[in-house]
């Protein structure tokens, strides 16, 4: 499932086309995705100007003039494709291939929602949501997105200075669960997923099996550990966003190209390979925690 860096990459790809543009028309080619589309889905979108395109954790938020807010989730295989026309007129789909967007290995049969967009200058675009597994969804929030049940209760974002050692102390104090499991709890830190937690723990030199509360205890060593972890989390997310995310299985960017952070993985999916940390000498192992793969080096992650 796409994680925060992938969703942020999609947001940045869509932003120049959508923000400030008007939704001239919307096509919903089926009645539902993971959930049924909201009542009057097409009518409430048509004619609206998109004032902002945001992200909260792994959710995209499309703010519409006068409301509502459209909350989008990519699910396991969802992606957006942008098709644009330089002359202001949208050609037929058959004319678009190769000329206006990078062809991808996804069937048009899975193009479920199409937004017909007109920029303030009159340029026309199509933004298509493709989802073979139909695990994504689009729902309305009548108020601020954080009040919606899907977003209410989410923890702090891992992308800013708010996530520091002091905050980790308050979040993890007294927790006996494994450190990796605690970091995946969306009520504590929103948007962290399996891949980037594994990478951050390696950078910080902390075992995924360590009891989470141990880095929140008093003392210099615990402080060093939580400070290092906070820095590692922020850095790995920033590096992944800069690289366009990680393309594993279904994930692609809005122009059809692949993200490249998977080429920088230190531990994820590198079972049996030597640890790349200078002077370590250990090897990457794979274990299963809560039904999910964890990759780490037991030599340098303590």
One Martini backbone bead per residue (centre of mass of N, CA, C, O) as a GRO file, in nm:
protein
  302
    1UNK     BB    1   0.096   0.035   0.023
    2UNK     BB    2   0.093   0.348   0.009
    3UNK     BB    3   0.281   0.593   0.144
    4UNK     BB    4   0.345   0.902   0.228
    5UNK     BB    5   0.551   0.968  -0.004
    6UNK     BB    6   0.360   0.881  -0.232
    7UNK     BB    7   0.127   1.076  -0.169
    8UNK     BB    8   0.295   1.335  -0.186
    9UNK     BB    9   0.380   1.295  -0.480
   10UNK     BB   10   0.096   1.307  -0.593
   11UNK     BB   11   0.022   1.585  -0.491
   12UNK     BB   12   0.252   1.736  -0.646
   13UNK     BB   13   0.149   1.644  -0.929
   14UNK     BB   14  -0.150   1.770  -0.905
   15UNK     BB   15  -0.138   2.070  -0.811
   16UNK     BB   16  -0.085   2.236  -1.082
   17UNK     BB   17  -0.370   2.141  -1.206
   18UNK     BB   18  -0.588   2.185  -0.962
   19UNK     BB   19  -0.515   2.443  -0.845
   20UNK     BB   20  -0.767   2.678  -0.937
   21UNK     BB   21  -0.950   2.488  -1.070
   22UNK     BB   22  -1.215   2.356  -1.267
   23UNK     BB   23  -1.492   2.141  -1.253
   24UNK     BB   24  -1.667   2.051  -1.532
   25UNK     BB   25  -1.642   1.726  -1.498
   26UNK     BB   26  -1.773   1.394  -1.397
   27UNK     BB   27  -1.671   1.052  -1.393
   28UNK     BB   28  -1.854   0.752  -1.296
   29UNK     BB   29  -1.796   0.404  -1.388
   30UNK     BB   30  -1.907   0.345  -1.098
   31UNK     BB   31  -2.063   0.317  -0.773
   32UNK     BB   32  -1.773   0.212  -0.664
   33UNK     BB   33  -1.534   0.110  -0.440
   34UNK     BB   34  -1.494   0.039  -0.136
   35UNK     BB   35  -1.710   0.258  -0.147
   36UNK     BB   36  -1.961   0.432  -0.195
   37UNK     BB   37  -2.053   0.696  -0.331
   38UNK     BB   38  -2.165   0.977  -0.265
   39UNK     BB   39  -2.417   1.165  -0.253
   40UNK     BB   40  -2.406   1.357  -0.521
   41UNK     BB   41  -2.115   1.346  -0.639
   42UNK     BB   42  -2.122   1.493  -0.916
   43UNK     BB   43  -2.285   1.751  -0.844
   44UNK     BB   44  -2.081   1.854  -0.607
   45UNK     BB   45  -1.833   1.892  -0.820
   46UNK     BB   46  -1.960   2.043  -1.032
   47UNK     BB   47  -1.813   2.367  -1.084
   48UNK     BB   48  -1.583   2.354  -0.896
   49UNK     BB   49  -1.329   2.499  -0.709
   50UNK     BB   50  -0.991   2.441  -0.639
   51UNK     BB   51  -0.818   2.565  -0.357
   52UNK     BB   52  -0.692   2.281  -0.244
   53UNK     BB   53  -0.413   2.040  -0.199
   54UNK     BB   54  -0.387   1.786   0.030
   55UNK     BB   55  -0.241   1.619   0.331
   56UNK     BB   56  -0.319   1.327   0.546
   57UNK     BB   57  -0.104   1.125   0.562
   58UNK     BB   58  -0.265   0.892   0.327
   59UNK     BB   59  -0.438   1.149   0.246
   60UNK     BB   60  -0.633   1.321   0.025
   61UNK     BB   61  -0.724   1.680  -0.010
   62UNK     BB   62  -1.009   1.839  -0.162
   63UNK     BB   63  -1.068   2.175  -0.186
   64UNK     BB   64  -1.380   2.344  -0.205
   65UNK     BB   65  -1.568   2.588  -0.302
   66UNK     BB   66  -1.802   2.579  -0.043
   67UNK     BB   67  -1.776   2.293  -0.060
   68UNK     BB   68  -1.652   2.026   0.003
   69UNK     BB   69  -1.435   1.767   0.105
   70UNK     BB   70  -1.217   1.556  -0.068
   71UNK     BB   71  -1.146   1.222   0.013
   72UNK     BB   72  -0.846   1.037  -0.069
   73UNK     BB   73  -0.766   0.690  -0.144
   74UNK     BB   74  -0.544   0.455  -0.294
   75UNK     BB   75  -0.483   0.212  -0.153
   76UNK     BB   76  -0.313  -0.049  -0.326
   77UNK     BB   77  -0.364   0.061  -0.664
   78UNK     BB   78  -0.382   0.357  -0.681
   79UNK     BB   79  -0.408   0.620  -0.942
   80UNK     BB   80  -0.296   0.910  -1.115
   81UNK     BB   81  -0.380   1.071  -1.430
   82UNK     BB   82  -0.239   1.302  -1.661
   83UNK     BB   83  -0.414   1.496  -1.914
   84UNK     BB   84  -0.311   1.717  -2.173
   85UNK     BB   85  -0.366   2.036  -2.350
   86UNK     BB   86  -0.231   2.297  -2.542
   87UNK     BB   87  -0.515   2.405  -2.702
   88UNK     BB   88  -0.776   2.347  -2.492
   89UNK     BB   89  -0.835   2.067  -2.631
   90UNK     BB   90  -0.972   1.756  -2.593
   91UNK     BB   91  -0.892   1.469  -2.699
   92UNK     BB   92  -0.907   1.172  -2.767
   93UNK     BB   93  -0.781   0.897  -2.622
   94UNK     BB   94  -0.642   0.786  -2.882
   95UNK     BB   95  -0.464   1.061  -2.908
   96UNK     BB   96  -0.296   1.045  -2.633
   97UNK     BB   97  -0.109   0.834  -2.700
   98UNK     BB   98   0.225   0.943  -2.638
   99UNK     BB   99   0.165   1.267  -2.643
  100UNK     BB  100   0.069   1.329  -2.313
  101UNK     BB  101   0.149   1.037  -2.195
  102UNK     BB  102   0.268   0.780  -2.004
  103UNK     BB  103   0.260   0.467  -2.058
  104UNK     BB  104   0.097   0.204  -1.888
  105UNK     BB  105   0.034  -0.115  -1.713
  106UNK     BB  106  -0.285  -0.016  -1.743
  107UNK     BB  107  -0.611  -0.056  -1.755
  108UNK     BB  108  -0.892   0.124  -1.863
  109UNK     BB  109  -1.094  -0.055  -1.695
  110UNK     BB  110  -0.969   0.104  -1.421
  111UNK     BB  111  -1.119   0.370  -1.495
  112UNK     BB  112  -1.337   0.523  -1.257
  113UNK     BB  113  -1.233   0.835  -1.245
  114UNK     BB  114  -1.316   1.154  -1.411
  115UNK     BB  115  -1.157   1.467  -1.439
  116UNK     BB  116  -1.264   1.774  -1.573
  117UNK     BB  117  -1.035   2.036  -1.642
  118UNK     BB  118  -1.012   2.400  -1.578
  119UNK     BB  119  -0.826   2.654  -1.606
  120UNK     BB  120  -0.795   2.992  -1.567
  121UNK     BB  121  -0.681   2.993  -1.886
  122UNK     BB  122  -0.843   2.725  -2.029
  123UNK     BB  123  -0.712   2.470  -1.974
  124UNK     BB  124  -0.721   2.122  -2.046
  125UNK     BB  125  -0.800   1.831  -1.834
  126UNK     BB  126  -0.725   1.497  -1.724
  127UNK     BB  127  -0.820   1.315  -1.423
  128UNK     BB  128  -0.733   0.979  -1.343
  129UNK     BB  129  -0.871   0.705  -1.166
  130UNK     BB  130  -0.683   0.411  -1.093
  131UNK     BB  131  -0.821   0.072  -0.972
  132UNK     BB  132  -0.799  -0.259  -0.977
  133UNK     BB  133  -0.884  -0.331  -0.660
  134UNK     BB  134  -1.078  -0.124  -0.520
  135UNK     BB  135  -0.946   0.015  -0.228
  136UNK     BB  136  -1.024   0.276  -0.272
  137UNK     BB  137  -1.142   0.625  -0.204
  138UNK     BB  138  -1.439   0.858  -0.195
  139UNK     BB  139  -1.506   1.132   0.028
  140UNK     BB  140  -1.692   1.341   0.233
  141UNK     BB  141  -1.635   1.659   0.398
  142UNK     BB  142  -1.814   1.909   0.563
  143UNK     BB  143  -1.560   1.980   0.709
  144UNK     BB  144  -1.296   1.934   0.851
  145UNK     BB  145  -1.103   1.666   0.788
  146UNK     BB  146  -1.029   1.595   1.097
  147UNK     BB  147  -1.349   1.521   1.154
  148UNK     BB  148  -1.329   1.275   1.011
  149UNK     BB  149  -1.330   0.940   1.077
  150UNK     BB  150  -1.067   0.879   0.903
  151UNK     BB  151  -0.891   1.127   1.063
  152UNK     BB  152  -0.967   1.097   1.332
  153UNK     BB  153  -0.692   1.045   1.560
  154UNK     BB  154  -0.450   1.130   1.433
  155UNK     BB  155  -0.135   1.190   1.441
  156UNK     BB  156   0.155   1.303   1.388
  157UNK     BB  157   0.357   1.431   1.169
  158UNK     BB  158   0.680   1.321   1.007
  159UNK     BB  159   0.775   1.623   0.855
  160UNK     BB  160   0.842   1.783   1.120
  161UNK     BB  161   0.958   1.939   1.415
  162UNK     BB  162   0.746   1.807   1.609
  163UNK     BB  163   0.927   1.560   1.564
  164UNK     BB  164   1.075   1.455   1.861
  165UNK     BB  165   1.208   1.334   2.144
  166UNK     BB  166   0.991   1.453   2.331
  167UNK     BB  167   0.748   1.334   2.185
  168UNK     BB  168   0.830   1.036   2.207
  169UNK     BB  169   0.808   1.024   2.508
  170UNK     BB  170   0.495   1.074   2.522
  171UNK     BB  171   0.416   0.831   2.326
  172UNK     BB  172   0.608   0.579   2.469
  173UNK     BB  173   0.543   0.581   2.751
  174UNK     BB  174   0.505   0.254   2.885
  175UNK     BB  175   0.551   0.086   2.634
  176UNK     BB  176   0.558  -0.279   2.551
  177UNK     BB  177   0.577  -0.271   2.271
  178UNK     BB  178   0.712  -0.286   1.993
  179UNK     BB  179   0.858  -0.036   1.826
  180UNK     BB  180   0.736  -0.084   1.548
  181UNK     BB  181   0.438  -0.099   1.635
  182UNK     BB  182   0.423   0.188   1.752
  183UNK     BB  183   0.501   0.339   1.480
  184UNK     BB  184   0.234   0.214   1.329
  185UNK     BB  185   0.059   0.389   1.504
  186UNK     BB  186  -0.165   0.628   1.389
  187UNK     BB  187  -0.220   0.770   1.675
  188UNK     BB  188   0.079   0.878   1.690
  189UNK     BB  189   0.184   0.837   1.381
  190UNK     BB  190   0.117   0.971   1.072
  191UNK     BB  191   0.203   0.760   0.780
  192UNK     BB  192   0.351   0.530   0.879
  193UNK     BB  193   0.526   0.249   0.745
  194UNK     BB  194   0.691  -0.038   0.695
  195UNK     BB  195   0.934   0.064   0.534
  196UNK     BB  196   1.015   0.336   0.696
  197UNK     BB  197   1.054   0.207   0.971
  198UNK     BB  198   1.285   0.020   0.898
  199UNK     BB  199   1.477   0.245   0.800
  200UNK     BB  200   1.480   0.422   1.059
  201UNK     BB  201   1.585   0.207   1.259
  202UNK     BB  202   1.855   0.170   1.117
  203UNK     BB  203   1.958   0.462   1.137
  204UNK     BB  204   1.922   0.454   1.467
  205UNK     BB  205   2.002   0.163   1.589
  206UNK     BB  206   1.716   0.005   1.622
  207UNK     BB  207   1.519  -0.233   1.733
  208UNK     BB  208   1.205  -0.368   1.655
  209UNK     BB  209   1.202  -0.541   1.943
  210UNK     BB  210   1.201  -0.318   2.116
  211UNK     BB  211   1.085  -0.164   2.378
  212UNK     BB  212   0.936   0.132   2.346
  213UNK     BB  213   0.973   0.258   2.647
  214UNK     BB  214   1.295   0.267   2.663
  215UNK     BB  215   1.323   0.557   2.503
  216UNK     BB  216   1.148   0.715   2.752
  217UNK     BB  217   1.354   0.719   2.954
  218UNK     BB  218   1.565   0.811   3.162
  219UNK     BB  219   1.853   0.942   3.030
  220UNK     BB  220   2.102   0.966   2.801
  221UNK     BB  221   2.061   0.714   2.621
  222UNK     BB  222   1.758   0.747   2.565
  223UNK     BB  223   1.781   1.027   2.438
  224UNK     BB  224   1.960   0.947   2.200
  225UNK     BB  225   1.758   0.747   2.076
  226UNK     BB  226   1.512   0.939   2.030
  227UNK     BB  227   1.660   1.152   1.867
  228UNK     BB  228   1.755   0.960   1.641
  229UNK     BB  229   1.472   0.865   1.555
  230UNK     BB  230   1.346   1.134   1.478
  231UNK     BB  231   1.557   1.204   1.263
  232UNK     BB  232   1.519   0.946   1.089
  233UNK     BB  233   1.225   0.984   1.014
  234UNK     BB  234   1.245   1.258   0.875
  235UNK     BB  235   1.469   1.176   0.668
  236UNK     BB  236   1.335   0.934   0.519
  237UNK     BB  237   1.091   1.091   0.419
  238UNK     BB  238   1.242   1.313   0.267
  239UNK     BB  239   1.401   1.124   0.077
  240UNK     BB  240   1.153   0.985  -0.053
  241UNK     BB  241   1.022   1.236  -0.172
  242UNK     BB  242   1.269   1.324  -0.344
  243UNK     BB  243   1.249   1.027  -0.501
  244UNK     BB  244   0.927   0.960  -0.544
  245UNK     BB  245   0.942   0.715  -0.392
  246UNK     BB  246   0.816   0.372  -0.400
  247UNK     BB  247   0.826   0.108  -0.646
  248UNK     BB  248   0.580  -0.126  -0.556
  249UNK     BB  249   0.424  -0.269  -0.795
  250UNK     BB  250   0.174  -0.017  -0.833
  251UNK     BB  251   0.344   0.231  -0.798
  252UNK     BB  252   0.286   0.564  -0.933
  253UNK     BB  253   0.301   0.846  -1.082
  254UNK     BB  254   0.124   1.093  -1.252
  255UNK     BB  255   0.327   1.040  -1.517
  256UNK     BB  256   0.408   0.711  -1.481
  257UNK     BB  257   0.642   0.712  -1.309
  258UNK     BB  258   0.895   0.610  -1.101
  259UNK     BB  259   1.015   0.553  -0.811
  260UNK     BB  260   1.359   0.549  -0.628
  261UNK     BB  261   1.398   0.459  -0.319
  262UNK     BB  262   1.449   0.148  -0.348
  263UNK     BB  263   1.762   0.202  -0.419
  264UNK     BB  264   1.805   0.299  -0.090
  265UNK     BB  265   1.779   0.058   0.060
  266UNK     BB  266   1.909  -0.094   0.357
  267UNK     BB  267   1.677  -0.339   0.439
  268UNK     BB  268   1.452  -0.358   0.257
  269UNK     BB  269   1.454  -0.652   0.086
  270UNK     BB  270   1.770  -0.756   0.213
  271UNK     BB  271   1.799  -1.046   0.263
  272UNK     BB  272   2.140  -1.152   0.336
  273UNK     BB  273   2.272  -0.892   0.327
  274UNK     BB  274   2.495  -0.674   0.387
  275UNK     BB  275   2.563  -0.437   0.595
  276UNK     BB  276   2.611  -0.078   0.522
  277UNK     BB  277   2.732  -0.016   0.783
  278UNK     BB  278   2.999   0.109   0.911
  279UNK     BB  279   3.162  -0.164   1.070
  280UNK     BB  280   2.958  -0.399   1.121
  281UNK     BB  281   2.923  -0.709   0.960
  282UNK     BB  282   2.643  -0.770   0.908
  283UNK     BB  283   2.305  -0.892   0.847
  284UNK     BB  284   2.009  -0.920   0.688
  285UNK     BB  285   1.693  -0.969   0.832
  286UNK     BB  286   1.389  -1.170   0.854
  287UNK     BB  287   1.079  -1.092   1.004
  288UNK     BB  288   0.769  -1.140   1.188
  289UNK     BB  289   0.522  -0.875   1.248
  290UNK     BB  290   0.203  -0.887   1.252
  291UNK     BB  291   0.228  -1.021   0.948
  292UNK     BB  292   0.500  -0.857   0.889
  293UNK     BB  293   0.775  -0.748   0.744
  294UNK     BB  294   1.108  -0.746   0.886
  295UNK     BB  295   1.405  -0.544   0.854
  296UNK     BB  296   1.735  -0.627   0.996
  297UNK     BB  297   2.021  -0.563   1.218
  298UNK     BB  298   2.146  -0.728   1.499
  299UNK     BB  299   2.427  -0.588   1.528
  300UNK     BB  300   2.333  -0.255   1.510
  301UNK     BB  301   2.044  -0.325   1.631
  302UNK     BB  302   1.946  -0.252   1.987
   0.00000   0.00000   0.00000
